Amino acid sequence: AIDVHQGKALWQRPFPIAPYHVHKRNTYAASTPTVDGERVYIAYADPNHTWLRCLSLEGEEIWTRDFGTWQSDHGFGTSPRVADGLVVLYDSQQAAQLAQGQEPSHERVLAVDAATGADRWETRLKATVTNYGVPAMYQSPSGLRQVIAAGQGNGIFGIDAESGKLLWEMPVLNKRSVGTPLVVGDLAIASCGSGGGGNYTVAVRIPDRADETPQEVFRIDRAAAYVPTPAVDGEHLMIVADNGIVSRVRLPDGEVVWSKRLGGNYGASPIIIGDKLLTISLDGIASVIACDDEYAKLGEVDLGAGVGATPACGSGKLLLRVGDELRCLPLDRAL
């Protein structure tokens, strides 16, 4: 924990793990801690363990769960989602594209009690390749609470947040899903892709009730993102593709308003601050773009080191992980 005003460390807790292979753009610190105002939740793994831990805001351990072995040549990278007293973890592992000697692993979404760590439910899914998106939460007009997630095996799907029952699935993703699915109104929007291309984004109308069927609403297969998650600007998506093309897309029909090439390669997700989009390349070039129906690049700054982590903002401050530093900037100066 870091004092956001002074940058001083308030506390640290070490949790050793066994070394294992990760993708060249991954690290052991790829997962993001989640805070619900009362507790801190962290997830990480090594080949023999998949840990979900709960700490107090002062760093004291409250509970720990170990869900067993972890298998993926890309390494661990997903983060927990906390809502309505649940901690939800998408435990997606590798069952295809196996190296010699590897055994197929599993695919599941786990939910535990936020206060105690006790099991609430487990939903088994179709295992293929490792997916990394963090599940979203949605409540339909009928009152049905759903966990919305996306992966190659089941496509975009919804789980009953109370029972863990798989309510619906739409197998519209033919590759790995890395970016986090978005819920905008009654649309679930997710992407898939690969390092070799073939990326696309799909929007599905979420069923209101368990007996309804999901419907594909639109699909974007040009300048779609693979790793970065799009940002939501009211009735528009702002998409930054891995190859540096930024697009403004209208909701709910998916019409591309404009698409421009920034240059560079991207892994961090863009964020919207007020009426501006902030996006940062893997080389640390930060660009500020107007969220408007006419393209306008408002500025560019070289941060001096690589950036693979999505920025965070709040309380008038912008937090950036640049190289091996954590930087805090006042928003009125940053933008």
mmCIF file of C-alpha atoms in Angstrom:
data_model
loop_
_atom_site.group_PDB
_atom_site.id
_atom_site.type_symbol
_atom_site.label_atom_id
_atom_site.label_comp_id
_atom_site.label_asym_id
_atom_site.label_seq_id
_atom_site.Cartn_x
_atom_site.Cartn_y
_atom_site.Cartn_z
ATOM 1 C CA ALA A 1 0.000 0.000 0.000
ATOM 2 C CA ILE A 2 1.316 3.414 -1.029
ATOM 3 C CA ASP A 3 0.298 6.793 0.404
ATOM 4 C CA VAL A 4 -1.153 8.448 -2.694
ATOM 5 C CA HIS A 5 -0.287 11.948 -1.446
ATOM 6 C CA GLN A 6 3.370 11.369 -0.573
ATOM 7 C CA GLY A 7 4.342 8.148 -2.382
ATOM 8 C CA LYS A 8 5.543 6.497 0.810
ATOM 9 C CA ALA A 9 5.054 2.778 1.406
ATOM 10 C CA LEU A 10 2.536 2.209 4.198
ATOM 11 C CA TRP A 11 2.997 -1.574 4.322
ATOM 12 C CA GLN A 12 4.225 -4.529 2.300
ATOM 13 C CA ARG A 13 3.424 -8.230 2.529
ATOM 14 C CA PRO A 14 5.658 -10.772 0.750
ATOM 15 C CA PHE A 15 4.048 -13.853 -0.839
ATOM 16 C CA PRO A 16 6.755 -16.094 -2.366
ATOM 17 C CA ILE A 17 6.007 -18.112 -5.505
ATOM 18 C CA ALA A 18 7.967 -20.678 -7.489
ATOM 19 C CA PRO A 19 9.595 -19.378 -10.697
ATOM 20 C CA TYR A 20 7.866 -20.280 -13.955
ATOM 21 C CA HIS A 21 7.881 -19.283 -17.611
ATOM 22 C CA VAL A 22 5.842 -16.233 -18.659
ATOM 23 C CA HIS A 23 5.270 -14.532 -21.998
ATOM 24 C CA LYS A 24 7.871 -11.844 -22.723
ATOM 25 C CA ARG A 25 5.226 -9.153 -22.130
ATOM 26 C CA ASN A 26 3.885 -10.743 -18.948
ATOM 27 C CA THR A 27 5.252 -10.477 -15.386
ATOM 28 C CA TYR A 28 4.539 -12.053 -12.010
ATOM 29 C CA ALA A 29 2.754 -8.780 -11.174
ATOM 30 C CA ALA A 30 0.241 -8.795 -14.030
ATOM 31 C CA SER A 31 -2.800 -9.248 -11.775
ATOM 32 C CA THR A 32 -4.442 -6.133 -10.315
ATOM 33 C CA PRO A 33 -5.483 -6.011 -6.635
ATOM 34 C CA THR A 34 -9.176 -5.297 -6.055
ATOM 35 C CA VAL A 35 -10.551 -3.224 -3.161
ATOM 36 C CA ASP A 36 -14.177 -3.027 -2.004
ATOM 37 C CA GLY A 37 -13.740 -0.360 0.697
ATOM 38 C CA GLU A 38 -13.331 -2.951 3.464
ATOM 39 C CA ARG A 39 -10.828 -5.480 2.155
ATOM 40 C CA VAL A 40 -8.130 -6.042 -0.498
ATOM 41 C CA TYR A 41 -8.229 -9.114 -2.776
ATOM 42 C CA ILE A 42 -5.278 -10.432 -4.775
ATOM 43 C CA ALA A 43 -4.863 -13.388 -7.138
ATOM 44 C CA TYR A 44 -1.673 -14.977 -8.457
ATOM 45 C CA ALA A 45 -0.319 -18.406 -9.316
ATOM 46 C CA ASP A 46 2.633 -20.675 -9.916
ATOM 47 C CA PRO A 47 2.643 -24.186 -11.431
ATOM 48 C CA ASN A 48 1.474 -25.795 -8.183
ATOM 49 C CA HIS A 49 -0.879 -23.160 -6.770
ATOM 50 C CA THR A 50 -3.635 -20.741 -7.765
ATOM 51 C CA TRP A 51 -4.035 -18.354 -4.854
ATOM 52 C CA LEU A 52 -6.807 -15.949 -3.947
ATOM 53 C CA ARG A 53 -6.014 -13.916 -0.831
ATOM 54 C CA CYS A 54 -7.963 -11.387 1.208
ATOM 55 C CA LEU A 55 -6.214 -8.724 3.307
ATOM 56 C CA SER A 56 -7.441 -5.935 5.518
ATOM 57 C CA LEU A 57 -6.802 -2.353 4.409
ATOM 58 C CA GLU A 58 -3.921 -2.408 6.894
ATOM 59 C CA GLY A 59 -2.371 -5.449 5.185
ATOM 60 C CA GLU A 60 -3.361 -8.147 7.671
ATOM 61 C CA GLU A 61 -4.333 -11.476 6.129
ATOM 62 C CA ILE A 62 -8.042 -12.338 6.596
ATOM 63 C CA TRP A 63 -8.357 -15.510 4.508
ATOM 64 C CA THR A 64 -6.531 -17.457 1.792
ATOM 65 C CA ARG A 65 -7.728 -19.965 -0.796
ATOM 66 C CA ASP A 66 -5.535 -22.211 -2.931
ATOM 67 C CA PHE A 67 -7.375 -23.629 -5.948
ATOM 68 C CA GLY A 68 -4.593 -25.922 -7.108
ATOM 69 C CA THR A 69 -2.256 -26.118 -10.069
ATOM 70 C CA TRP A 70 -1.868 -23.501 -12.775
ATOM 71 C CA GLN A 71 -0.932 -24.185 -16.403
ATOM 72 C CA SER A 72 -0.350 -21.671 -19.179
ATOM 73 C CA ASP A 73 2.712 -20.878 -21.274
ATOM 74 C CA HIS A 74 1.736 -17.199 -21.101
ATOM 75 C CA GLY A 75 1.646 -17.176 -17.288
ATOM 76 C CA PHE A 76 -0.988 -15.854 -14.889
ATOM 77 C CA GLY A 77 -2.689 -12.525 -15.568
ATOM 78 C CA THR A 78 -6.351 -12.313 -14.597
ATOM 79 C CA SER A 79 -7.694 -10.305 -11.646
ATOM 80 C CA PRO A 80 -10.552 -10.895 -9.182
ATOM 81 C CA ARG A 81 -13.906 -9.106 -9.494
ATOM 82 C CA VAL A 82 -15.767 -8.106 -6.308
ATOM 83 C CA ALA A 83 -19.493 -7.309 -6.224
ATOM 84 C CA ASP A 84 -22.515 -7.972 -4.007
ATOM 85 C CA GLY A 85 -20.527 -9.884 -1.397
ATOM 86 C CA LEU A 86 -18.858 -12.168 -3.963
ATOM 87 C CA VAL A 87 -15.266 -12.475 -5.137
ATOM 88 C CA VAL A 88 -15.311 -13.920 -8.650
ATOM 89 C CA LEU A 89 -12.214 -15.393 -10.301
ATOM 90 C CA TYR A 90 -12.057 -16.631 -13.904
ATOM 91 C CA ASP A 91 -9.736 -19.638 -13.562
ATOM 92 C CA SER A 92 -8.941 -20.193 -17.230
ATOM 93 C CA GLN A 93 -6.072 -22.521 -18.056
ATOM 94 C CA GLN A 94 -4.465 -24.182 -21.032
ATOM 95 C CA ALA A 95 -5.983 -27.321 -22.528
ATOM 96 C CA ALA A 96 -4.911 -26.831 -26.154
ATOM 97 C CA GLN A 97 -1.590 -25.917 -27.800
ATOM 98 C CA LEU A 98 0.167 -28.113 -25.234
ATOM 99 C CA ALA A 99 3.901 -28.706 -25.050
ATOM 100 C CA GLN A 100 5.248 -32.244 -24.867
ATOM 101 C CA GLY A 101 4.457 -33.753 -21.479
ATOM 102 C CA GLN A 102 1.719 -31.261 -20.576
ATOM 103 C CA GLU A 103 -1.716 -32.550 -19.616
ATOM 104 C CA PRO A 104 -4.907 -30.615 -20.543
ATOM 105 C CA SER A 105 -6.071 -28.355 -17.740
ATOM 106 C CA HIS A 106 -9.468 -26.894 -16.805
ATOM 107 C CA GLU A 107 -11.667 -23.839 -17.363
ATOM 108 C CA ARG A 108 -13.982 -22.540 -14.646
ATOM 109 C CA VAL A 109 -15.397 -19.479 -12.927
ATOM 110 C CA LEU A 110 -15.149 -19.530 -9.125
ATOM 111 C CA ALA A 111 -17.115 -17.459 -6.621
ATOM 112 C CA VAL A 112 -16.365 -17.226 -2.896
ATOM 113 C CA ASP A 113 -17.804 -15.224 -0.026
ATOM 114 C CA ALA A 114 -15.991 -11.881 0.183
ATOM 115 C CA ALA A 115 -15.931 -11.825 3.980
ATOM 116 C CA THR A 116 -14.944 -15.424 4.685
ATOM 117 C CA GLY A 117 -13.561 -16.950 1.473
ATOM 118 C CA ALA A 118 -16.062 -19.814 1.731
ATOM 119 C CA ASP A 119 -17.229 -21.496 -1.483
ATOM 120 C CA ARG A 120 -20.342 -20.014 -3.072
ATOM 121 C CA TRP A 121 -20.255 -21.800 -6.432
ATOM 122 C CA GLU A 122 -18.074 -23.150 -9.233
ATOM 123 C CA THR A 123 -19.030 -23.228 -12.924
ATOM 124 C CA ARG A 124 -17.141 -25.589 -15.220
ATOM 125 C CA LEU A 125 -16.573 -24.434 -18.803
ATOM 126 C CA LYS A 126 -15.028 -25.684 -22.056
ATOM 127 C CA ALA A 127 -11.247 -25.624 -21.713
ATOM 128 C CA THR A 128 -9.212 -24.487 -24.731
ATOM 129 C CA VAL A 129 -6.507 -21.829 -24.367
ATOM 130 C CA THR A 130 -5.977 -19.460 -21.436
ATOM 131 C CA ASN A 131 -8.284 -16.432 -21.396
ATOM 132 C CA TYR A 132 -7.524 -13.408 -19.233
ATOM 133 C CA GLY A 133 -10.534 -11.049 -19.121
ATOM 134 C CA VAL A 134 -12.024 -10.076 -15.758
ATOM 135 C CA PRO A 135 -15.750 -10.970 -15.496
ATOM 136 C CA ALA A 136 -18.306 -8.155 -15.470
ATOM 137 C CA MET A 137 -21.499 -7.935 -13.388
ATOM 138 C CA TYR A 138 -24.942 -7.228 -14.849
ATOM 139 C CA GLN A 139 -28.483 -7.045 -13.501
ATOM 140 C CA SER A 140 -31.212 -7.452 -16.103
ATOM 141 C CA PRO A 141 -34.515 -5.514 -15.985
ATOM 142 C CA SER A 142 -36.176 -8.650 -14.601
ATOM 143 C CA GLY A 143 -33.787 -8.527 -11.619
ATOM 144 C CA LEU A 144 -31.615 -11.477 -12.698
ATOM 145 C CA ARG A 145 -28.011 -10.872 -11.572
ATOM 146 C CA GLN A 146 -25.430 -12.260 -13.948
ATOM 147 C CA VAL A 147 -21.676 -12.709 -14.159
ATOM 148 C CA ILE A 148 -20.666 -11.931 -17.755
ATOM 149 C CA ALA A 149 -17.409 -13.392 -19.077
ATOM 150 C CA ALA A 150 -15.755 -14.356 -22.364
ATOM 151 C CA GLY A 151 -13.422 -17.094 -23.583
ATOM 152 C CA GLN A 152 -12.658 -19.132 -26.664
ATOM 153 C CA GLY A 153 -14.442 -22.266 -25.437
ATOM 154 C CA ASN A 154 -17.847 -20.786 -24.519
ATOM 155 C CA GLY A 155 -17.662 -17.469 -26.351
ATOM 156 C CA ILE A 156 -19.540 -14.732 -24.495
ATOM 157 C CA PHE A 157 -21.594 -16.195 -21.654
ATOM 158 C CA GLY A 158 -23.669 -15.379 -18.592
ATOM 159 C CA ILE A 159 -23.739 -17.132 -15.204
ATOM 160 C CA ASP A 160 -26.417 -16.771 -12.526
ATOM 161 C CA ALA A 161 -24.624 -14.795 -9.796
ATOM 162 C CA GLU A 162 -26.658 -16.520 -7.074
ATOM 163 C CA SER A 163 -26.375 -20.180 -8.066
ATOM 164 C CA GLY A 164 -23.473 -20.363 -10.522
ATOM 165 C CA LYS A 165 -25.688 -21.920 -13.203
ATOM 166 C CA LEU A 166 -24.576 -21.276 -16.775
ATOM 167 C CA LEU A 167 -27.576 -19.355 -18.119
ATOM 168 C CA TRP A 168 -26.515 -18.789 -21.704
ATOM 169 C CA GLU A 169 -23.537 -18.863 -24.025
ATOM 170 C CA MET A 170 -22.836 -17.652 -27.522
ATOM 171 C CA PRO A 171 -19.721 -19.251 -29.080
ATOM 172 C CA VAL A 172 -18.715 -16.239 -31.167
ATOM 173 C CA LEU A 173 -14.990 -16.145 -30.247
ATOM 174 C CA ASN A 174 -12.625 -18.374 -32.203
ATOM 175 C CA LYS A 175 -9.416 -17.209 -30.502
ATOM 176 C CA ARG A 176 -8.099 -16.324 -27.069
ATOM 177 C CA SER A 177 -9.882 -13.507 -25.209
ATOM 178 C CA VAL A 178 -7.465 -11.248 -23.313
ATOM 179 C CA GLY A 179 -9.291 -7.933 -22.934
ATOM 180 C CA THR A 180 -12.011 -7.661 -20.302
ATOM 181 C CA PRO A 181 -15.635 -7.959 -21.505
ATOM 182 C CA LEU A 182 -17.678 -4.756 -21.238
ATOM 183 C CA VAL A 183 -21.326 -4.399 -20.325
ATOM 184 C CA VAL A 184 -22.939 -1.308 -21.867
ATOM 185 C CA GLY A 185 -26.682 -1.180 -21.369
ATOM 186 C CA ASP A 186 -27.889 -4.660 -22.313
ATOM 187 C CA LEU A 187 -24.884 -5.366 -24.563
ATOM 188 C CA ALA A 188 -21.981 -7.641 -23.620
ATOM 189 C CA ILE A 189 -18.954 -6.678 -25.725
ATOM 190 C CA ALA A 190 -15.830 -8.846 -25.942
ATOM 191 C CA SER A 191 -12.824 -9.326 -28.200
ATOM 192 C CA CYS A 192 -10.572 -12.156 -29.244
ATOM 193 C CA GLY A 193 -7.394 -12.432 -31.251
ATOM 194 C CA SER A 194 -3.811 -13.620 -31.437
ATOM 195 C CA GLY A 195 -0.312 -12.307 -31.807
ATOM 196 C CA GLY A 196 -0.620 -13.135 -35.483
ATOM 197 C CA GLY A 197 -3.781 -11.100 -36.018
ATOM 198 C CA GLY A 198 -7.343 -12.069 -36.806
ATOM 199 C CA ASN A 199 -8.666 -9.877 -33.985
ATOM 200 C CA TYR A 200 -12.339 -8.954 -33.790
ATOM 201 C CA THR A 201 -14.888 -7.524 -31.357
ATOM 202 C CA VAL A 202 -18.426 -8.864 -30.903
ATOM 203 C CA ALA A 203 -21.451 -7.340 -29.176
ATOM 204 C CA VAL A 204 -24.177 -9.667 -27.881
ATOM 205 C CA ARG A 205 -27.557 -8.665 -26.438
ATOM 206 C CA ILE A 206 -27.759 -10.127 -22.930
ATOM 207 C CA PRO A 207 -30.882 -12.210 -22.287
ATOM 208 C CA ASP A 208 -33.243 -10.668 -19.733
ATOM 209 C CA ARG A 209 -34.376 -14.048 -18.412
ATOM 210 C CA ALA A 210 -32.916 -17.534 -18.204
ATOM 211 C CA ASP A 211 -35.225 -18.831 -20.965
ATOM 212 C CA GLU A 212 -34.199 -16.195 -23.524
ATOM 213 C CA THR A 213 -31.577 -16.602 -26.262
ATOM 214 C CA PRO A 214 -28.680 -14.141 -26.736
ATOM 215 C CA GLN A 215 -28.403 -12.324 -30.059
ATOM 216 C CA GLU A 216 -25.325 -11.031 -31.875
ATOM 217 C CA VAL A 217 -25.822 -7.302 -32.490
ATOM 218 C CA PHE A 218 -22.649 -6.286 -34.332
ATOM 219 C CA ARG A 219 -19.107 -7.391 -35.100
ATOM 220 C CA ILE A 220 -15.981 -5.304 -35.754
ATOM 221 C CA ASP A 221 -13.185 -7.092 -37.603
ATOM 222 C CA ARG A 222 -11.088 -4.127 -38.771
ATOM 223 C CA ALA A 223 -8.707 -2.404 -36.321
ATOM 224 C CA ALA A 224 -10.079 -4.464 -33.430
ATOM 225 C CA ALA A 225 -8.042 -4.842 -30.238
ATOM 226 C CA TYR A 226 -6.600 -8.101 -28.927
ATOM 227 C CA VAL A 227 -4.985 -7.154 -25.578
ATOM 228 C CA PRO A 228 -6.290 -3.643 -24.751
ATOM 229 C CA THR A 229 -9.868 -3.361 -23.476
ATOM 230 C CA PRO A 230 -11.925 -0.617 -25.207
ATOM 231 C CA ALA A 231 -13.059 2.405 -23.184
ATOM 232 C CA VAL A 232 -16.719 3.455 -22.969
ATOM 233 C CA ASP A 233 -17.608 7.064 -23.766
ATOM 234 C CA GLY A 234 -21.349 7.268 -23.218
ATOM 235 C CA GLU A 235 -22.892 5.877 -26.397
ATOM 236 C CA HIS A 236 -19.520 5.203 -28.019
ATOM 237 C CA LEU A 237 -16.603 2.810 -27.721
ATOM 238 C CA MET A 238 -13.042 4.086 -28.035
ATOM 239 C CA ILE A 239 -10.946 1.177 -29.325
ATOM 240 C CA VAL A 240 -7.157 1.178 -29.425
ATOM 241 C CA ALA A 241 -5.860 -1.761 -31.443
ATOM 242 C CA ASP A 242 -2.575 -3.440 -30.576
ATOM 243 C CA ASN A 243 -1.015 -2.010 -33.750
ATOM 244 C CA GLY A 244 -1.812 1.607 -32.840
ATOM 245 C CA ILE A 245 -5.061 2.271 -34.700
ATOM 246 C CA VAL A 246 -7.604 4.189 -32.593
ATOM 247 C CA SER A 247 -11.296 4.106 -33.537
ATOM 248 C CA ARG A 248 -14.503 5.685 -32.313
ATOM 249 C CA VAL A 249 -17.451 3.273 -32.620
ATOM 250 C CA ARG A 250 -21.098 4.157 -32.155
ATOM 251 C CA LEU A 251 -23.371 2.145 -29.899
ATOM 252 C CA PRO A 252 -25.566 0.237 -30.169
ATOM 253 C CA ASP A 253 -25.065 -0.492 -33.887
ATOM 254 C CA GLY A 254 -21.254 -0.719 -34.068
ATOM 255 C CA GLU A 255 -20.823 1.894 -36.810
ATOM 256 C CA VAL A 256 -17.249 3.190 -37.002
ATOM 257 C CA VAL A 257 -17.328 6.996 -36.723
ATOM 258 C CA TRP A 258 -13.619 7.392 -37.477
ATOM 259 C CA SER A 259 -10.419 5.343 -37.373
ATOM 260 C CA LYS A 260 -6.886 6.788 -37.301
ATOM 261 C CA ARG A 261 -3.392 5.352 -36.955
ATOM 262 C CA LEU A 262 -1.400 6.605 -33.967
ATOM 263 C CA GLY A 263 1.620 4.395 -34.548
ATOM 264 C CA GLY A 264 3.411 2.180 -32.069
ATOM 265 C CA ASN A 265 2.220 -0.995 -30.365
ATOM 266 C CA TYR A 266 -0.182 -1.153 -27.434
ATOM 267 C CA GLY A 267 -0.938 -3.484 -24.528
ATOM 268 C CA ALA A 268 -2.339 -1.189 -21.826
ATOM 269 C CA SER A 269 -6.022 -0.343 -22.097
ATOM 270 C CA PRO A 270 -7.068 3.248 -22.872
ATOM 271 C CA ILE A 271 -9.000 5.214 -20.267
ATOM 272 C CA ILE A 272 -11.353 8.169 -20.545
ATOM 273 C CA ILE A 273 -10.904 11.182 -18.305
ATOM 274 C CA GLY A 274 -13.638 13.760 -18.784
ATOM 275 C CA ASP A 275 -13.915 14.306 -22.529
ATOM 276 C CA LYS A 276 -10.445 12.985 -23.365
ATOM 277 C CA LEU A 277 -8.976 9.561 -24.143
ATOM 278 C CA LEU A 278 -5.567 8.678 -22.696
ATOM 279 C CA THR A 279 -3.700 5.816 -24.339
ATOM 280 C CA ILE A 280 -0.072 4.786 -23.810
ATOM 281 C CA SER A 281 2.052 2.620 -26.104
ATOM 282 C CA LEU A 282 4.361 -0.183 -25.022
ATOM 283 C CA ASP A 283 7.262 2.232 -25.629
ATOM 284 C CA GLY A 284 5.764 4.756 -23.195
ATOM 285 C CA ILE A 285 4.357 7.289 -25.675
ATOM 286 C CA ALA A 286 1.224 8.798 -24.086
ATOM 287 C CA SER A 287 -1.362 10.302 -26.442
ATOM 288 C CA VAL A 288 -4.389 12.389 -25.502
ATOM 289 C CA ILE A 289 -7.277 12.315 -27.992
ATOM 290 C CA ALA A 290 -10.573 14.173 -27.976
ATOM 291 C CA CYS A 291 -13.661 12.024 -27.404
ATOM 292 C CA ASP A 292 -15.544 13.637 -30.245
ATOM 293 C CA ASP A 293 -17.075 12.721 -33.596
ATOM 294 C CA GLU A 294 -14.204 14.570 -35.278
ATOM 295 C CA TYR A 295 -10.748 13.115 -34.694
ATOM 296 C CA ALA A 296 -8.372 15.427 -32.829
ATOM 297 C CA LYS A 297 -5.092 14.508 -31.182
ATOM 298 C CA LEU A 298 -4.572 16.983 -28.347
ATOM 299 C CA GLY A 299 -1.078 16.059 -27.210
ATOM 300 C CA GLU A 300 1.709 13.519 -26.907
ATOM 301 C CA VAL A 301 4.330 12.878 -24.212
ATOM 302 C CA ASP A 302 7.235 10.437 -24.079
ATOM 303 C CA LEU A 303 7.214 8.972 -20.548
ATOM 304 C CA GLY A 304 10.760 7.673 -20.946
ATOM 305 C CA ALA A 305 10.161 3.964 -20.281
ATOM 306 C CA GLY A 306 7.850 1.136 -21.300
ATOM 307 C CA VAL A 307 4.207 0.929 -20.238
ATOM 308 C CA GLY A 308 2.176 -2.282 -20.250
ATOM 309 C CA ALA A 309 -0.202 -1.494 -17.385
ATOM 310 C CA THR A 310 -3.458 0.429 -17.721
ATOM 311 C CA PRO A 311 -3.418 3.846 -15.977
ATOM 312 C CA ALA A 312 -5.781 4.540 -13.087
ATOM 313 C CA CYS A 313 -7.309 7.853 -12.079
ATOM 314 C CA GLY A 314 -9.360 9.178 -9.180
ATOM 315 C CA SER A 315 -9.483 11.963 -6.596
ATOM 316 C CA GLY A 316 -7.774 14.324 -9.005
ATOM 317 C CA LYS A 317 -4.744 12.091 -9.534
ATOM 318 C CA LEU A 318 -3.424 9.909 -12.342
ATOM 319 C CA LEU A 319 -1.422 6.774 -11.466
ATOM 320 C CA LEU A 320 0.980 5.330 -14.038
ATOM 321 C CA ARG A 321 3.236 2.291 -13.921
ATOM 322 C CA VAL A 322 6.197 3.307 -16.096
ATOM 323 C CA GLY A 323 9.111 0.884 -16.339
ATOM 324 C CA ASP A 324 9.872 -0.072 -12.733
ATOM 325 C CA GLU A 325 8.307 3.096 -11.272
ATOM 326 C CA LEU A 326 4.881 4.047 -9.961
ATOM 327 C CA ARG A 327 4.153 7.681 -10.836
ATOM 328 C CA CYS A 328 1.392 9.923 -9.526
ATOM 329 C CA LEU A 329 0.435 13.061 -11.453
ATOM 330 C CA PRO A 330 -2.188 15.697 -10.694
ATOM 331 C CA LEU A 331 -4.900 15.428 -13.331
ATOM 332 C CA ASP A 332 -5.042 19.158 -13.982
ATOM 333 C CA ARG A 333 -1.389 19.039 -15.063
ATOM 334 C CA ALA A 334 -1.395 15.595 -16.678
ATOM 335 C CA LEU A 335 -4.096 16.477 -19.231
#
